[in-house]
mmCIF file of C-alpha atoms in Angstrom:
data_model
loop_
_atom_site.group_PDB
_atom_site.id
_atom_site.type_symbol
_atom_site.label_atom_id
_atom_site.label_comp_id
_atom_site.label_asym_id
_atom_site.label_seq_id
_atom_site.Cartn_x
_atom_site.Cartn_y
_atom_site.Cartn_z
ATOM 1 C CA MET A 10 -2.727 35.194 -10.655
ATOM 2 C CA ASP A 11 0.585 33.785 -9.401
ATOM 3 C CA THR A 12 3.759 35.451 -10.544
ATOM 4 C CA PRO A 13 6.179 33.320 -12.623
ATOM 5 C CA GLU A 14 8.698 33.302 -9.794
ATOM 6 C CA LEU A 15 6.123 32.041 -7.294
ATOM 7 C CA SER A 16 4.830 29.417 -9.723
ATOM 8 C CA PHE A 17 8.346 28.161 -10.380
ATOM 9 C CA THR A 18 8.996 27.970 -6.631
ATOM 10 C CA LEU A 19 5.792 26.023 -6.057
ATOM 11 C CA ALA A 20 6.641 23.654 -8.891
ATOM 12 C CA TYR A 21 10.124 23.056 -7.475
ATOM 13 C CA ILE A 22 8.721 22.365 -4.001
ATOM 14 C CA ALA A 23 6.140 19.976 -5.438
ATOM 15 C CA PHE A 24 8.865 18.207 -7.418
ATOM 16 C CA SER A 25 10.934 17.766 -4.253
ATOM 17 C CA LEU A 26 7.998 16.555 -2.203
ATOM 18 C CA CYS A 27 7.238 13.870 -4.760
ATOM 19 C CA PHE A 28 10.671 12.346 -4.193
ATOM 20 C CA VAL A 29 11.087 12.852 -0.476
ATOM 21 C CA PHE A 30 7.724 12.415 1.181
ATOM 22 C CA THR A 31 5.237 10.733 -1.116
ATOM 23 C CA PRO A 32 6.730 7.183 -1.198
ATOM 24 C CA ASN A 33 6.870 7.054 2.607
ATOM 25 C CA GLU A 34 3.304 8.268 2.932
ATOM 26 C CA PHE A 35 2.155 5.676 0.397
ATOM 27 C CA ARG A 36 3.988 2.986 2.365
ATOM 28 C CA SER A 37 2.320 4.005 5.627
ATOM 29 C CA ALA A 38 -1.065 3.784 3.888
ATOM 30 C CA GLY A 39 -0.307 0.281 2.594
ATOM 31 C CA LEU A 40 0.066 1.397 -1.044
ATOM 32 C CA THR A 41 3.415 -0.242 -1.684
ATOM 33 C CA VAL A 42 4.913 -1.641 -4.860
ATOM 34 C CA GLN A 43 4.811 -5.111 -3.322
ATOM 35 C CA ASN A 44 1.057 -4.863 -2.749
ATOM 36 C CA LEU A 45 0.119 -3.157 -6.013
ATOM 37 C CA PHE A 46 2.195 -5.418 -8.288
ATOM 38 C CA SER A 47 2.173 -8.634 -6.253
ATOM 39 C CA SER A 48 0.796 -10.746 -9.131
ATOM 40 C CA TRP A 49 3.676 -9.742 -11.435
ATOM 41 C CA LEU A 50 6.441 -9.743 -8.837
ATOM 42 C CA GLY A 51 5.793 -13.335 -7.814
ATOM 43 C CA SER A 52 6.924 -14.916 -4.544
ATOM 44 C CA GLU A 53 9.978 -13.755 -2.663
ATOM 45 C CA ASP A 54 10.346 -17.181 -1.038
ATOM 46 C CA LEU A 55 10.401 -19.026 -4.369
ATOM 47 C CA GLY A 56 12.733 -16.654 -6.233
ATOM 48 C CA PHE A 57 14.360 -14.121 -3.928
ATOM 49 C CA VAL A 58 16.742 -12.550 -6.456
ATOM 50 C CA GLN A 59 14.300 -12.492 -9.372
ATOM 51 C CA TYR A 60 11.625 -11.016 -7.116
ATOM 52 C CA HIS A 61 13.824 -8.093 -6.071
ATOM 53 C CA VAL A 62 15.088 -7.503 -9.622
ATOM 54 C CA ARG A 63 11.486 -6.953 -10.676
ATOM 55 C CA ARG A 64 10.577 -5.073 -7.493
ATOM 56 C CA THR A 65 13.408 -2.537 -7.762
ATOM 57 C CA SER A 66 12.653 -1.970 -11.446
ATOM 58 C CA VAL A 67 8.976 -1.290 -10.798
ATOM 59 C CA THR A 68 9.884 0.903 -7.809
ATOM 60 C CA VAL A 69 12.109 3.111 -9.973
ATOM 61 C CA LEU A 70 9.366 3.393 -12.579
ATOM 62 C CA VAL A 71 6.636 4.219 -10.046
ATOM 63 C CA HIS A 72 8.708 6.780 -8.166
ATOM 64 C CA CYS A 73 9.718 8.496 -11.411
ATOM 65 C CA ALA A 74 6.051 8.680 -12.397
ATOM 66 C CA LEU A 75 5.053 10.486 -9.189
ATOM 67 C CA PRO A 76 5.901 14.035 -10.381
ATOM 68 C CA LEU A 77 3.760 13.596 -13.496
ATOM 69 C CA GLY A 78 1.029 12.081 -11.358
ATOM 70 C CA TYR A 79 1.207 15.109 -9.109
ATOM 71 C CA TYR A 80 0.811 17.424 -12.109
ATOM 72 C CA LEU A 81 -2.220 15.502 -13.370
ATOM 73 C CA GLY A 82 -3.674 15.608 -9.886
ATOM 74 C CA MET A 83 -3.221 19.367 -9.725
ATOM 75 C CA CYS A 84 -5.114 19.663 -13.025
ATOM 76 C CA ILE A 85 -8.128 18.289 -11.187
ATOM 77 C CA ALA A 86 -7.544 19.816 -7.747
ATOM 78 C CA ALA A 87 -6.743 23.357 -8.995
ATOM 79 C CA PRO A 88 -8.679 23.964 -12.256
ATOM 80 C CA GLU A 89 -8.286 27.720 -11.837
ATOM 81 C CA ASN A 90 -4.614 27.396 -12.835
ATOM 82 C CA ASN A 91 -5.581 25.971 -16.283
ATOM 83 C CA LEU A 92 -2.855 23.323 -16.016
ATOM 84 C CA ALA A 93 -4.674 21.102 -18.503
ATOM 85 C CA SER A 94 -4.060 23.667 -21.236
ATOM 86 C CA ILE A 95 -0.331 23.630 -21.893
ATOM 87 C CA GLN A 96 -0.479 26.841 -23.957
ATOM 88 C CA GLN A 97 -1.873 28.783 -20.966
ATOM 89 C CA VAL A 98 0.462 27.313 -18.323
ATOM 90 C CA ASN A 99 3.105 29.701 -16.984
ATOM 91 C CA GLY A 100 6.820 29.031 -17.132
ATOM 92 C CA GLY A 101 7.212 27.397 -13.734
ATOM 93 C CA TRP A 102 4.603 24.707 -14.326
ATOM 94 C CA LYS A 103 5.802 24.153 -17.894
ATOM 95 C CA ALA A 104 9.280 23.424 -16.584
ATOM 96 C CA PHE A 105 7.829 21.074 -13.965
ATOM 97 C CA LEU A 106 5.773 19.241 -16.625
ATOM 98 C CA LEU A 107 8.761 18.948 -18.948
ATOM 99 C CA LEU A 108 10.998 17.562 -16.225
ATOM 100 C CA SER A 109 8.263 15.112 -15.150
ATOM 101 C CA VAL A 110 7.823 13.760 -18.676
ATOM 102 C CA VAL A 111 11.578 13.518 -19.259
ATOM 103 C CA LEU A 112 12.009 11.725 -15.938
ATOM 104 C CA LEU A 113 9.289 9.192 -16.745
ATOM 105 C CA LEU A 114 10.607 8.531 -20.256
ATOM 106 C CA GLY A 115 14.140 8.213 -18.905
ATOM 107 C CA SER A 116 12.999 5.638 -16.339
ATOM 108 C CA TRP A 117 11.284 3.625 -19.083
ATOM 109 C CA MET A 118 14.478 3.625 -21.148
ATOM 110 C CA LEU A 119 16.465 2.578 -18.089
ATOM 111 C CA ILE A 120 14.133 -0.358 -17.360
ATOM 112 C CA VAL A 121 14.305 -1.480 -21.006
ATOM 113 C CA TYR A 122 18.116 -1.376 -20.807
ATOM 114 C CA TRP A 123 18.122 -3.346 -17.561
ATOM 115 C CA SER A 124 15.827 -6.033 -18.973
ATOM 116 C CA HIS A 125 18.053 -6.881 -21.965
ATOM 117 C CA SER A 126 19.571 -10.395 -21.972
ATOM 118 C CA ASN A 127 17.353 -11.653 -19.149
ATOM 119 C CA TRP A 128 18.024 -8.658 -16.863
ATOM 120 C CA SER A 129 21.788 -9.048 -17.091
ATOM 121 C CA ASN A 130 22.244 -5.238 -17.080
ATOM 122 C CA HIS A 131 20.362 -4.741 -13.824
ATOM 123 C CA PRO A 132 22.524 -3.485 -10.898
ATOM 124 C CA ILE A 133 21.593 -6.548 -8.823
ATOM 125 C CA SER A 134 22.674 -8.838 -11.678
ATOM 126 C CA ARG A 135 25.973 -6.987 -11.954
ATOM 127 C CA THR A 136 26.528 -7.376 -8.222
ATOM 128 C CA LEU A 137 25.874 -11.104 -8.538
ATOM 129 C CA GLN A 138 28.336 -11.268 -11.445
ATOM 130 C CA ALA A 139 31.049 -9.913 -9.142
ATOM 131 C CA HIS A 140 30.482 -12.917 -6.852
ATOM 132 C CA ARG A 141 30.608 -15.521 -9.626
ATOM 133 C CA GLN A 142 33.026 -18.347 -8.911
ATOM 134 C CA PRO A 143 35.200 -19.945 -11.636
ATOM 135 C CA LEU A 144 32.997 -23.064 -11.779
ATOM 136 C CA GLN A 145 29.769 -21.067 -12.074
ATOM 137 C CA ALA A 146 28.520 -20.314 -15.582
ATOM 138 C CA ASP A 147 26.948 -16.914 -14.941
ATOM 139 C CA TRP A 148 25.249 -14.750 -12.320
ATOM 140 C CA GLY A 149 22.184 -17.019 -12.467
ATOM 141 C CA SER A 150 24.130 -19.717 -10.622
ATOM 142 C CA VAL A 151 24.899 -17.270 -7.821
ATOM 143 C CA ALA A 152 21.226 -16.228 -7.733
ATOM 144 C CA SER A 153 20.157 -19.875 -7.395
ATOM 145 C CA SER A 154 22.484 -20.294 -4.415
ATOM 146 C CA ILE A 155 20.990 -17.247 -2.676
ATOM 147 C CA ASN A 156 17.435 -18.368 -3.490
ATOM 148 C CA THR A 157 18.069 -21.786 -1.958
ATOM 149 C CA GLU A 158 19.536 -20.401 1.261
ATOM 150 C CA PHE A 159 16.813 -17.766 1.616
ATOM 151 C CA ARG A 160 14.154 -20.499 1.701
ATOM 152 C CA ARG A 161 15.732 -22.049 4.809
ATOM 153 C CA ILE A 162 14.018 -21.278 8.090
ATOM 154 C CA ASP A 163 17.244 -20.781 10.046
ATOM 155 C CA LYS A 164 18.225 -17.528 8.304
ATOM 156 C CA PHE A 165 18.549 -14.283 10.277
ATOM 157 C CA ALA A 166 16.279 -11.453 9.124
ATOM 158 C CA CYS A 167 15.464 -8.093 10.677
ATOM 159 C CA GLY A 168 14.918 -4.448 9.811
ATOM 160 C CA ALA A 169 12.404 -2.209 8.083
ATOM 161 C CA PRO A 170 11.254 -2.876 4.477
ATOM 162 C CA GLY A 171 13.647 -0.246 3.106
ATOM 163 C CA ALA A 172 16.691 -1.571 4.996
ATOM 164 C CA ARG A 173 16.261 -5.289 5.659
ATOM 165 C CA VAL A 174 19.223 -7.302 6.886
ATOM 166 C CA ILE A 175 19.306 -10.983 5.934
ATOM 167 C CA VAL A 176 22.076 -13.405 6.882
ATOM 168 C CA THR A 177 22.053 -16.922 5.449
ATOM 169 C CA ASP A 178 24.590 -19.705 5.763
ATOM 170 C CA SER A 179 26.864 -18.152 3.114
ATOM 171 C CA TRP A 180 25.625 -14.605 2.481
ATOM 172 C CA VAL A 181 25.174 -11.233 4.178
ATOM 173 C CA LEU A 182 22.425 -9.283 2.387
ATOM 174 C CA LYS A 183 21.011 -5.792 2.772
ATOM 175 C CA VAL A 184 17.756 -5.210 0.889
ATOM 176 C CA THR A 185 17.032 -1.532 0.171
ATOM 177 C CA THR A 186 14.426 0.259 -1.906
ATOM 178 C CA TYR A 187 16.477 0.246 -5.117
ATOM 179 C CA HIS A 188 19.202 -2.357 -4.628
ATOM 180 C CA ILE A 189 20.516 -5.421 -2.802
ATOM 181 C CA TYR A 190 23.962 -5.211 -1.226
ATOM 182 C CA MET A 191 25.595 -8.590 -0.697
ATOM 183 C CA ALA A 192 28.805 -10.180 0.514
ATOM 184 C CA LEU A 193 29.988 -13.745 0.900
ATOM 185 C CA GLN A 194 30.619 -14.627 4.518
ATOM 186 C CA ASN A 195 33.878 -16.358 3.609
ATOM 187 C CA ASP A 196 35.152 -13.200 1.899
ATOM 188 C CA CYS A 197 34.040 -10.483 4.311
ATOM 189 C CA HIS A 198 34.695 -9.121 7.750
ATOM 190 C CA VAL A 199 32.300 -7.102 9.898
ATOM 191 C CA ARG A 200 33.149 -4.164 12.124
ATOM 192 C CA VAL A 201 30.890 -2.483 14.677
ATOM 193 C CA THR A 202 31.439 1.219 13.978
ATOM 194 C CA GLU A 203 28.764 2.933 16.065
ATOM 195 C CA SER A 204 26.430 2.335 18.985
ATOM 196 C CA ARG A 205 23.576 4.785 19.458
ATOM 197 C CA ARG A 206 21.065 4.628 22.309
ATOM 198 C CA HIS A 207 17.506 5.943 22.075
ATOM 199 C CA GLN A 208 15.674 6.526 25.312
ATOM 200 C CA LEU A 209 12.197 5.777 23.950
ATOM 201 C CA SER A 210 11.097 2.560 22.286
ATOM 202 C CA PRO A 211 7.664 1.778 20.837
ATOM 203 C CA GLU A 212 7.849 -1.806 22.122
ATOM 204 C CA SER A 213 8.974 -1.163 25.684
ATOM 205 C CA ALA A 214 9.881 1.483 28.191
ATOM 206 C CA THR A 215 13.552 0.490 28.173
ATOM 207 C CA PRO A 216 16.093 2.323 25.992
ATOM 208 C CA THR A 217 16.766 0.978 22.517
ATOM 209 C CA GLU A 218 20.310 0.628 21.225
ATOM 210 C CA ILE A 219 21.003 0.622 17.472
ATOM 211 C CA LEU A 220 24.299 -0.819 16.282
ATOM 212 C CA THR A 221 25.912 0.192 12.994
ATOM 213 C CA LEU A 222 28.064 -2.474 11.351
ATOM 214 C CA ARG A 223 30.242 -2.085 8.257
ATOM 215 C CA VAL A 224 30.498 -5.158 6.031
ATOM 216 C CA SER A 225 33.670 -5.181 3.911
ATOM 217 C CA SER A 226 34.715 -7.828 1.395
ATOM 218 C CA ILE A 227 38.185 -8.841 0.278
ATOM 219 C CA ASN A 228 36.742 -9.025 -3.244
ATOM 220 C CA PRO A 229 37.733 -5.698 -4.858
ATOM 221 C CA ALA A 230 34.627 -5.776 -7.078
ATOM 222 C CA VAL A 231 32.295 -5.812 -4.060
ATOM 223 C CA LYS A 232 31.569 -2.483 -2.402
ATOM 224 C CA ALA A 233 31.410 -2.229 1.375
ATOM 225 C CA PHE A 234 28.018 -1.466 2.886
ATOM 226 C CA VAL A 235 26.512 -0.607 6.258
ATOM 227 C CA ILE A 236 23.815 -2.506 8.164
ATOM 228 C CA ARG A 237 21.975 -1.488 11.321
ATOM 229 C CA VAL A 238 20.510 -3.862 13.905
ATOM 230 C CA ASN A 239 18.968 -3.571 17.334
ATOM 231 C CA SER A 240 21.308 -4.588 20.140
ATOM 232 C CA THR A 241 18.743 -7.174 21.284
ATOM 233 C CA GLU A 242 19.108 -8.872 17.877
ATOM 234 C CA TYR A 243 22.895 -8.635 17.837
ATOM 235 C CA PRO A 244 23.528 -11.960 19.682
ATOM 236 C CA GLU A 245 21.405 -13.834 17.123
ATOM 237 C CA LEU A 246 23.226 -12.084 14.287
ATOM 238 C CA ARG A 247 26.572 -12.955 15.837
ATOM 239 C CA GLU A 248 25.603 -16.627 16.075
ATOM 240 C CA LYS A 249 24.622 -16.737 12.405
ATOM 241 C CA LEU A 250 27.696 -14.879 11.147
ATOM 242 C CA ARG A 251 30.790 -16.937 10.469
ATOM 243 C CA ALA A 252 32.682 -13.854 9.346
ATOM 244 C CA PRO A 253 34.928 -12.241 11.982
ATOM 245 C CA ILE A 254 33.383 -9.331 13.915
ATOM 246 C CA SER A 255 35.460 -6.573 15.481
ATOM 247 C CA ASN A 256 34.606 -3.475 17.474
ATOM 248 C CA SER A 257 35.854 0.014 16.755
ATOM 249 C CA PRO A 258 37.538 1.791 19.668
ATOM 250 C CA ASN A 259 35.163 3.421 22.163
ATOM 251 C CA VAL A 260 32.139 1.461 20.877
ATOM 252 C CA VAL A 261 30.332 -0.144 23.815
ATOM 253 C CA ILE A 262 27.487 -2.605 23.285
ATOM 254 C CA HIS A 263 25.165 -2.459 26.274
ATOM 255 C CA GLN A 264 23.615 -5.781 27.194
ATOM 256 C CA THR A 265 20.071 -6.148 28.491
ATOM 257 C CA ILE A 266 19.308 -7.712 31.854
ATOM 258 C CA SER A 267 18.124 -10.881 30.114
ATOM 259 C CA GLU A 268 21.402 -11.215 28.171
ATOM 260 C CA LEU A 269 23.462 -10.693 31.326
ATOM 261 C CA PHE A 270 21.357 -13.333 33.081
ATOM 262 C CA LEU A 271 21.859 -15.820 30.236
ATOM 263 C CA GLU A 272 25.629 -15.475 30.535
ATOM 264 C CA THR A 273 25.490 -16.078 34.291
ATOM 265 C CA PHE A 274 22.990 -18.891 33.756
ATOM 266 C CA ARG A 275 25.332 -20.707 31.355
ATOM 267 C CA THR A 276 28.294 -20.242 33.689
ATOM 268 C CA GLN A 277 26.380 -21.751 36.619
ATOM 269 C CA VAL A 278 25.085 -24.693 34.602
ATOM 270 C CA ASP A 279 28.620 -25.506 33.413
ATOM 271 C CA LEU A 280 29.557 -26.030 37.089
ATOM 272 C CA ASN A 281 26.844 -28.649 37.570
ATOM 273 C CA GLN A 282 27.240 -32.382 37.125
ATOM 274 C CA PRO A 283 27.175 -33.377 33.420
ATOM 275 C CA TYR A 284 24.689 -35.900 32.065
ATOM 276 C CA SER A 285 25.815 -38.839 29.936
ATOM 277 C CA LEU A 286 23.353 -40.124 27.380
ATOM 278 C CA PRO A 287 22.397 -43.809 27.651
ATOM 279 C CA ARG A 288 23.891 -46.014 24.967
ATOM 280 C CA GLY A 289 21.826 -45.953 21.802
ATOM 281 C CA GLN A 290 19.895 -42.772 22.618
ATOM 282 C CA GLU A 291 20.231 -40.046 20.008
ATOM 283 C CA VAL A 292 20.174 -36.302 20.633
ATOM 284 C CA GLU A 293 17.267 -34.557 18.930
ATOM 285 C CA SER A 294 16.975 -30.922 17.908
ATOM 286 C CA CYS A 295 15.885 -28.404 20.528
ATOM 287 C CA ILE A 296 12.096 -28.079 20.328
ATOM 288 C CA GLY A 297 12.378 -24.396 21.212
ATOM 289 C CA CYS A 298 14.517 -23.128 18.324
ATOM 290 C CA MET A 299 14.912 -26.265 16.110
ATOM 291 C CA GLN A 300 18.384 -25.014 15.181
ATOM 292 C CA VAL A 301 20.798 -26.719 17.581
ATOM 293 C CA PRO A 302 20.807 -30.110 19.324
ATOM 294 C CA ALA A 303 19.133 -30.384 22.717
ATOM 295 C CA ASN A 304 22.019 -30.251 25.185
ATOM 296 C CA THR A 305 20.370 -30.057 28.631
ATOM 297 C CA LYS A 306 18.771 -32.603 30.970
ATOM 298 C CA LEU A 307 16.896 -31.896 34.209
ATOM 299 C CA LEU A 308 17.995 -34.049 37.149
ATOM 300 C CA ARG A 309 17.049 -33.511 40.778
ATOM 301 C CA LEU A 310 20.460 -32.686 42.248
ATOM 302 C CA CYS A 311 19.680 -29.978 44.803
ATOM 303 C CA THR A 312 18.193 -32.293 47.435
ATOM 304 C CA THR A 313 19.653 -32.252 50.937
ATOM 305 C CA GLU A 314 19.465 -34.658 53.801
ATOM 306 C CA ALA A 315 15.880 -33.619 54.377
ATOM 307 C CA ALA A 316 13.009 -35.740 53.167
ATOM 308 C CA ASP A 317 11.998 -35.484 49.566
ATOM 309 C CA GLU A 318 8.632 -33.998 50.555
ATOM 310 C CA ASP A 319 10.381 -30.968 52.060
ATOM 311 C CA SER A 320 12.102 -30.001 48.790
ATOM 312 C CA GLU A 321 10.363 -27.775 46.302
ATOM 313 C CA CYS A 322 12.216 -29.258 43.318
ATOM 314 C CA GLN A 323 10.732 -32.325 41.644
ATOM 315 C CA GLN A 324 12.119 -35.131 39.550
ATOM 316 C CA CYS A 325 11.798 -34.567 35.772
ATOM 317 C CA PHE A 326 11.602 -37.677 33.585
ATOM 318 C CA CYS A 327 11.747 -35.864 30.220
ATOM 319 C CA ARG A 328 14.475 -36.793 27.767
ATOM 320 C CA PRO A 329 16.849 -33.988 26.649
ATOM 321 C CA MET A 330 14.592 -31.679 24.617
ATOM 322 C CA TRP A 331 15.949 -28.135 25.107
ATOM 323 C CA CYS A 332 19.195 -26.290 24.402
ATOM 324 C CA ILE A 333 20.803 -24.178 27.108
ATOM 325 C CA SER A 334 19.822 -20.881 25.427
ATOM 326 C CA CYS A 335 16.118 -21.722 25.091
ATOM 327 C CA LEU A 336 15.967 -23.171 28.594
ATOM 328 C CA GLY A 337 17.664 -20.048 29.966
ATOM 329 C CA ARG A 338 15.175 -17.778 28.188
ATOM 330 C CA TRP A 339 12.311 -19.886 29.565
ATOM 331 C CA PHE A 340 13.813 -19.642 33.046
ATOM 332 C CA ALA A 341 14.115 -15.839 32.777
ATOM 333 C CA SER A 342 10.598 -15.406 31.373
ATOM 334 C CA ARG A 343 9.072 -17.032 34.471
ATOM 335 C CA GLN A 344 10.738 -14.600 36.877
ATOM 336 C CA ASP A 345 9.636 -11.361 38.483
ATOM 337 C CA GLN A 346 11.034 -8.820 36.019
ATOM 338 C CA GLN A 347 11.239 -6.184 38.758
ATOM 339 C CA ARG A 348 13.481 -8.326 40.989
ATOM 340 C CA PRO A 349 16.348 -9.674 38.863
ATOM 341 C CA GLU A 350 18.438 -10.341 41.966
ATOM 342 C CA THR A 351 16.157 -13.320 42.810
ATOM 343 C CA TRP A 352 16.284 -15.027 39.410
ATOM 344 C CA LEU A 353 19.130 -17.481 40.015
ATOM 345 C CA SER A 354 17.686 -18.681 43.327
ATOM 346 C CA SER A 355 14.177 -19.223 41.946
ATOM 347 C CA ARG A 356 12.423 -22.385 40.802
ATOM 348 C CA VAL A 357 10.372 -22.724 37.641
ATOM 349 C CA PRO A 358 8.306 -25.554 36.100
ATOM 350 C CA CYS A 359 9.760 -27.702 33.339
ATOM 351 C CA PRO A 360 8.478 -26.330 29.999
ATOM 352 C CA THR A 361 7.414 -29.861 29.040
ATOM 353 C CA CYS A 362 6.159 -31.742 32.129
ATOM 354 C CA ARG A 363 5.833 -28.813 34.623
ATOM 355 C CA ALA A 364 8.045 -30.431 37.262
ATOM 356 C CA LYS A 365 9.728 -27.688 39.297
ATOM 357 C CA PHE A 366 13.493 -27.297 39.041
ATOM 358 C CA CYS A 367 16.246 -24.811 39.916
ATOM 359 C CA VAL A 368 19.540 -23.881 38.295
ATOM 360 C CA LEU A 369 21.365 -26.624 40.250
ATOM 361 C CA ASP A 370 19.171 -29.255 38.571
ATOM 362 C CA ILE A 371 20.262 -28.456 35.008
ATOM 363 C CA CYS A 372 22.909 -30.732 33.500
ATOM 364 C CA MET A 373 24.730 -30.339 30.223
ATOM 365 C CA VAL A 374 24.461 -33.400 27.981
ATOM 366 C CA HIS A 375 27.783 -35.061 27.159
#
């Protein structure tokens, strides 16, 4: 028979494990709140704020029920301890059971309090209330604005489920397990505070660099928060952010070979002859990203005095269909990744008609 001290120690360890390890193990097994309660949570795309108000509430309730679930499981897994008979349970397990029941009841009371007045007491609702403008009636108007922008396909989104970073046209959002941190782009500024390199990456053999950014708002009611992004995603984040971004001293952001090539690629293309659109022709969106207008045209400009048959480049008759960024990424993807020194002097086929071209054949559309 276990001594009371040992039983109390085991109960304390079990209580700690329920909070620290069990949710992560459930997530790795696919047993998440989103999957188990998907019918009640609804669609994140249709109602982003309402979805996460319900999700965080259910998450708190489920996590607070884990210690009691562990106790009930031990009643079945270890019948020799007589845990099902409360009168025969020793002091350590009684304390564990009492704390588990109190924790579950407390979480129920908290959820009931949050749900009053259409969830107006929920922490996410209170955060939205801090962003309410004078012309907006309540936090629901702010939620509608976020819901509308979240449905757009041009938003920036990255990160793990417990620390997602979402940037829309007007908002910077960080979605965590129990809360959503948010800041208006017009009211905030972003500062890169740390750059940490990891030598191993699951996706590739190259080192991975994680950037830590602090988002601060001029609104005194909005708390500052920290987001983390991969350095390969940082250029896309920077393009989407209208808020000013600054670097802390001694923070160096290492660029990949592809990013360095894109900078050189743009510089070289800017030196080429520009292309003027014919009268009446409209510029369409880039078919690669569908976010910016197509601003490049392929013209055969690298020919010399030699006959046309002697030149590897070919005439492209496609209208402007690609932006400089997408065309540069296409150009880099067709190169020998082990010989970056040959990239600028290489020729690749047009992504649309397959006519070969080089960097000298790319013209910016004016």
